[in-house]
PDB file of C-alpha atoms in Angstrom:
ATOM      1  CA  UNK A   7     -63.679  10.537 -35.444  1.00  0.00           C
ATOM      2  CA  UNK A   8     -62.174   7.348 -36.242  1.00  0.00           C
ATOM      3  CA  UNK A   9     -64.072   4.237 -34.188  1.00  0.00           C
ATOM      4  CA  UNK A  10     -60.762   3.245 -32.349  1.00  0.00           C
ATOM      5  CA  UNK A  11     -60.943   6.449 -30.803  1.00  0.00           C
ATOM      6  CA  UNK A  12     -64.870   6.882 -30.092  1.00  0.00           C
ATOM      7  CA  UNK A  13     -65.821   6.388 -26.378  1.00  0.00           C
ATOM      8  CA  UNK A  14     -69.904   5.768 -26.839  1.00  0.00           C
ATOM      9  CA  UNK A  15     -71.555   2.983 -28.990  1.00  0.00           C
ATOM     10  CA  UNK A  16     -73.857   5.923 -30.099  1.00  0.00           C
ATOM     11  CA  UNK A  17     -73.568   8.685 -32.018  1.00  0.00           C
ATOM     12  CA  UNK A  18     -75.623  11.463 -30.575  1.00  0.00           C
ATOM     13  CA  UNK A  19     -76.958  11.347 -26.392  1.00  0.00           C
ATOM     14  CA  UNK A  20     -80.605  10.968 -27.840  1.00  0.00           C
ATOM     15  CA  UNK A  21     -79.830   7.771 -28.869  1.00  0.00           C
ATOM     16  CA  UNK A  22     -79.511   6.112 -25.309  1.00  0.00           C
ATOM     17  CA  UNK A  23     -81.992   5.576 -22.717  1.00  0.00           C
ATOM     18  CA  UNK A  24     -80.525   6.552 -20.240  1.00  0.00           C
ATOM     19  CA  UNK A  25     -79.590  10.432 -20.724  1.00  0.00           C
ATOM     20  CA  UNK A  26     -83.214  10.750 -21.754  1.00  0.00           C
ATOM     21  CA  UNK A  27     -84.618   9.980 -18.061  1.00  0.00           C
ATOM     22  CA  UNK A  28     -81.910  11.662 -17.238  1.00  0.00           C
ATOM     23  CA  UNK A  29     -83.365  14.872 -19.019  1.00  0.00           C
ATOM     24  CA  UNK A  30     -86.850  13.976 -18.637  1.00  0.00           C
ATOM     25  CA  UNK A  31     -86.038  13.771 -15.135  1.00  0.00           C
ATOM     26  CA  UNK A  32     -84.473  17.288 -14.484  1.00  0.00           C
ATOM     27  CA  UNK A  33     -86.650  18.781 -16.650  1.00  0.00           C
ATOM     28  CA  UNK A  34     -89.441  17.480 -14.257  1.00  0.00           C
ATOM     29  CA  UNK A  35     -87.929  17.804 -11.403  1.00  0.00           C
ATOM     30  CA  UNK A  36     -86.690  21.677 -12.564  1.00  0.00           C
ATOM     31  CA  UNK A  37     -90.532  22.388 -13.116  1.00  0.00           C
ATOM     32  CA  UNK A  38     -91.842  21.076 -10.002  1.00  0.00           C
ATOM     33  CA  UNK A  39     -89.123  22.530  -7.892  1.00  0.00           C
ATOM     34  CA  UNK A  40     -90.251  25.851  -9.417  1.00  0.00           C
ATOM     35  CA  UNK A  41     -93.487  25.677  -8.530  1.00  0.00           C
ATOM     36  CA  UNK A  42     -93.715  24.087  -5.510  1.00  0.00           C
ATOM     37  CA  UNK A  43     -91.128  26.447  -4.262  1.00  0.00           C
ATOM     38  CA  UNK A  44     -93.808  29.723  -4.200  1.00  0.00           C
ATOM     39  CA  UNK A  45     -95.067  27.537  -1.217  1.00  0.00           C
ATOM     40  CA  UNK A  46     -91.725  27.074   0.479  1.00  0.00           C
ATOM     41  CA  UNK A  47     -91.859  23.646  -0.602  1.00  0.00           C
ATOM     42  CA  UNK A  48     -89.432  21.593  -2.958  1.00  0.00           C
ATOM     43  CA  UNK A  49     -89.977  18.130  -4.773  1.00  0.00           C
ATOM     44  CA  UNK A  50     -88.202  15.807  -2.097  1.00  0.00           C
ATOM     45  CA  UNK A  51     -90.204  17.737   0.532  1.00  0.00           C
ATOM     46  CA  UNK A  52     -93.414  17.021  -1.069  1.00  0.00           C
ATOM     47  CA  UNK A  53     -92.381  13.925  -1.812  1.00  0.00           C
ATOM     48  CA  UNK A  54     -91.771  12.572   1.474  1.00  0.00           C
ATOM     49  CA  UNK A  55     -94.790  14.269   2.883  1.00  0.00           C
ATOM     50  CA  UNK A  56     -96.509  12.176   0.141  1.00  0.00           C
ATOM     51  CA  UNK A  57     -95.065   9.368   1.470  1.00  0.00           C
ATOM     52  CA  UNK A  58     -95.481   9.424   5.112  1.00  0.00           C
ATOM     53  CA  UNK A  59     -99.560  10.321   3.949  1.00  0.00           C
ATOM     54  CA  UNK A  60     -99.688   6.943   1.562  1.00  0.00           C
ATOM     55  CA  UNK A  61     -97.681   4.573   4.721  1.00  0.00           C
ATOM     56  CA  UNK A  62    -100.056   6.133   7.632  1.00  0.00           C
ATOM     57  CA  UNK A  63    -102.817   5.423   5.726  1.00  0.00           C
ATOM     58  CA  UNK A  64    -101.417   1.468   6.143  1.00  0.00           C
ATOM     59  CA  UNK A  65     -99.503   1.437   9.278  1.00  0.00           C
ATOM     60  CA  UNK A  66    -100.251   2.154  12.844  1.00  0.00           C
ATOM     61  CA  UNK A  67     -96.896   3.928  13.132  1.00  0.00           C
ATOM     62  CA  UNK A  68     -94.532   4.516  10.671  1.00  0.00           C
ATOM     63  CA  UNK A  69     -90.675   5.341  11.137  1.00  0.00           C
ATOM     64  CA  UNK A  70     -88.137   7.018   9.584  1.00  0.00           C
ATOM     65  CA  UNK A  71     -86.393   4.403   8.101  1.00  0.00           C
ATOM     66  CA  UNK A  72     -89.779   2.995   6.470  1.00  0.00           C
ATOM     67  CA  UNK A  73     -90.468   6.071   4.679  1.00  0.00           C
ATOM     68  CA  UNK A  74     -86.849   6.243   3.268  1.00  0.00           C
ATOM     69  CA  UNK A  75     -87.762   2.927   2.473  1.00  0.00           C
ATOM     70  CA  UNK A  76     -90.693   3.621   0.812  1.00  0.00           C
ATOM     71  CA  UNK A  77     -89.335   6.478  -1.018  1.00  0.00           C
ATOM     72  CA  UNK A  78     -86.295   4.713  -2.339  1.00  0.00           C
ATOM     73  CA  UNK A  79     -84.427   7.484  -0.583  1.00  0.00           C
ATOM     74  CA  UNK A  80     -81.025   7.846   1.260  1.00  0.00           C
ATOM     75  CA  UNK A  81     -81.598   7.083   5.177  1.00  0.00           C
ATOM     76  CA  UNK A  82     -79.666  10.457   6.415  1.00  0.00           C
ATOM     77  CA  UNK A  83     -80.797  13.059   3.679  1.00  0.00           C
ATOM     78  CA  UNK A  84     -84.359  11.704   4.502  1.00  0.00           C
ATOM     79  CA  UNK A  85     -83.687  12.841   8.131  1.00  0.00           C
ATOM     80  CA  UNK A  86     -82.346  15.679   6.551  1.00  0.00           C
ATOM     81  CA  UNK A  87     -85.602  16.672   5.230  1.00  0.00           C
ATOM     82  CA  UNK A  88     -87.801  15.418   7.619  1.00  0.00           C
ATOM     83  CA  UNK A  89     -85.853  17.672  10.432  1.00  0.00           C
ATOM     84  CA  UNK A  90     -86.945  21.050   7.913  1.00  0.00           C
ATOM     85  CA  UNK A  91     -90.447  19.890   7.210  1.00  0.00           C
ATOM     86  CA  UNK A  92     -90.240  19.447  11.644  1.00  0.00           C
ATOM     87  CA  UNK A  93     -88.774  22.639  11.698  1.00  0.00           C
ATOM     88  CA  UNK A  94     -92.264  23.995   9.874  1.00  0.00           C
ATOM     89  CA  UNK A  95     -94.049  21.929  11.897  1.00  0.00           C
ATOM     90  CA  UNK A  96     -95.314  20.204   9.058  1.00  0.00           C
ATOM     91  CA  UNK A  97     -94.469  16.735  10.657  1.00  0.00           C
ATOM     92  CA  UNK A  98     -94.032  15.671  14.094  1.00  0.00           C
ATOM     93  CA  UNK A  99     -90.995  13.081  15.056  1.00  0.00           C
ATOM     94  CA  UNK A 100     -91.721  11.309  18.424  1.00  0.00           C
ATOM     95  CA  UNK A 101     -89.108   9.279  19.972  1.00  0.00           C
ATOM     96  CA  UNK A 102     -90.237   5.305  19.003  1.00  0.00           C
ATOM     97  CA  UNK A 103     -91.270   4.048  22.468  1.00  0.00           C
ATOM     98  CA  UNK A 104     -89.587   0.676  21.511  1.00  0.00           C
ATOM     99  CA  UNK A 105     -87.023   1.569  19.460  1.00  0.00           C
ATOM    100  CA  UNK A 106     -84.531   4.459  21.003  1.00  0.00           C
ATOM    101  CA  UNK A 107     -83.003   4.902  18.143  1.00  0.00           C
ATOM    102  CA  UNK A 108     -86.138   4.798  16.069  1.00  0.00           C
ATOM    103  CA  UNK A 109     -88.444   7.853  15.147  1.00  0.00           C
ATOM    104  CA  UNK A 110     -92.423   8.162  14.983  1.00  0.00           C
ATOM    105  CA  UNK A 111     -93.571  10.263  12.195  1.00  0.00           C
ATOM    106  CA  UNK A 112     -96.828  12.181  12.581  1.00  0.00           C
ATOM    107  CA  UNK A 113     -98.121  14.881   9.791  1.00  0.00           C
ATOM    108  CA  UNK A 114     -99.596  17.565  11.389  1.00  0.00           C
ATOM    109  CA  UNK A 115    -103.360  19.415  10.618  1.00  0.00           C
ATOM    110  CA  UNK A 116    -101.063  22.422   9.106  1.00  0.00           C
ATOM    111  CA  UNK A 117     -98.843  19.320   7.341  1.00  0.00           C
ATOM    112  CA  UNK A 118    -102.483  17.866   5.817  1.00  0.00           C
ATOM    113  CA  UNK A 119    -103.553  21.178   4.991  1.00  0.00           C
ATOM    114  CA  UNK A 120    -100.129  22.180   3.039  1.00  0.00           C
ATOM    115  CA  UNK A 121    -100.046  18.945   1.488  1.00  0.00           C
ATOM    116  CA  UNK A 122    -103.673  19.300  -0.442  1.00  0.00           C
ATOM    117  CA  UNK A 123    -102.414  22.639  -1.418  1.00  0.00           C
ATOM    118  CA  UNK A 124     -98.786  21.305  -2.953  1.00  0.00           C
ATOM    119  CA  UNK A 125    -101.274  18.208  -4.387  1.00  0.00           C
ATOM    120  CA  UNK A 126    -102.845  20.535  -6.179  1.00  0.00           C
ATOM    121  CA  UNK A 127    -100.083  22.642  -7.707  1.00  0.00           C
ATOM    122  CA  UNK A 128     -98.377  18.981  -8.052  1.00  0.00           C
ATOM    123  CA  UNK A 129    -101.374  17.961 -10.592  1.00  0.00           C
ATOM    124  CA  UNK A 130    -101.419  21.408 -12.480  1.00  0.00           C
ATOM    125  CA  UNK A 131     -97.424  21.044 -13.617  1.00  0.00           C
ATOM    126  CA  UNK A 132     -98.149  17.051 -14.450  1.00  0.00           C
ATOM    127  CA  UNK A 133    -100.621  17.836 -16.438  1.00  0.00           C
ATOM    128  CA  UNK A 134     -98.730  20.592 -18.513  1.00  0.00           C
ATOM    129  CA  UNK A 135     -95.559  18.645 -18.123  1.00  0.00           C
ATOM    130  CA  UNK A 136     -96.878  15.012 -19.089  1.00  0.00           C
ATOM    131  CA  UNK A 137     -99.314  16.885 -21.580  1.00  0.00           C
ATOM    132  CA  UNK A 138     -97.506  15.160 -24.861  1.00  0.00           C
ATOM    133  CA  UNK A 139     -97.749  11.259 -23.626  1.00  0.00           C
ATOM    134  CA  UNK A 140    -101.060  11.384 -21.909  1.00  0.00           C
ATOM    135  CA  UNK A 141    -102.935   9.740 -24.928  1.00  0.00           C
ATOM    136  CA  UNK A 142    -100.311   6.913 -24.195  1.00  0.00           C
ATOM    137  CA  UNK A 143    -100.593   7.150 -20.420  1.00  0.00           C
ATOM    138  CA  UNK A 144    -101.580   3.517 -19.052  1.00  0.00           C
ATOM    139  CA  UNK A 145     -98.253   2.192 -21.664  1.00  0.00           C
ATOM    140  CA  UNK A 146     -96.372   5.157 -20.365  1.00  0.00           C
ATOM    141  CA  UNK A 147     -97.098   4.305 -16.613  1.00  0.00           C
ATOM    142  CA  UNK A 148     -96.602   0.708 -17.379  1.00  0.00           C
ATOM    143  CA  UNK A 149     -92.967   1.146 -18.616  1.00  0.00           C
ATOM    144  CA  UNK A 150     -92.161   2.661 -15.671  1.00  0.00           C
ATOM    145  CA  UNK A 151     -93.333   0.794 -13.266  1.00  0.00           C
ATOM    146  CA  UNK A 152     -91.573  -2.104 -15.208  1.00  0.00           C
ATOM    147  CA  UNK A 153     -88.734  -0.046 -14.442  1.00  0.00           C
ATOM    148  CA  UNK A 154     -89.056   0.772 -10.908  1.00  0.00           C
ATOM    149  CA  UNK A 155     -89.652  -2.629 -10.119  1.00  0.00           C
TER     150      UNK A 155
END
């Protein structure tokens, strides 16, 4: 193909950054899904659970809209999610006493108890998954947190 014609500035995927997060990420996210999902669980699930855990442990009370904050996630599929993991009675949402508009979100004992289990299965696929850079970790970890920041 002639270069007048070629769209990309590359000449195979592999070569940009960007499609590989992309893969890493679905490959990841594929394997996680998978396993987390013999609990009834799936990533974003587990991953807002995680959340609301990390922002209690700082906060008094934490809302809705500052875990979707938190977890750099989109304010309505957030409530989304939060209404299933209710629905399990995983989490509790209480109406914000100040805030009508606001929800209160409270993990529950069964929500604690579900979330050491999914930790666990969580650190078994990360460990096979992130198996090939983990003699490179702290650089690894460092690159993306230049990334996410």
């Amino acid at each position: 193909m002639d270069k007048q014609n070629q769209i990309f500035s590359y000449v195979e995927p592999e070569e940009n950054s960007g499609y590989l997060l992309w893969q890493v990420t679905m490959q990841w996210q594929l394997s996680m899904n998978r396993a987390l999902g013999k609990m009834g669980l799936t990533l974003t699930q587990f991953s807002l659970m995680a959340g609301l855990y990390w922002l209690s442990r700082k906060e008094k009370t934490v809302t809705q809209q500052q875990l979707a904050d938190y977890a750099n996630t989109d304010k309505m599929m957030t409530s989304k999610v939060l209404m299933a993991l209710e629905k399990k009675q995983i989490i509790k949402r209480i109406k914000d006493p100040v805030d009508s508009r606001a929800k209160q979100l409270k993990i529950t004992s069964k929500g604690t108890q579900i979330l050491k289990e999914a930790y666990h299965i969580v650190e078994q696929v990360d460990a096979v998954f992130f198996k090939n850079v983990i003699k490179d970790k702290a650089t690894f970890d460092h690159l993306l947190m230049r990334l996410i920041k």
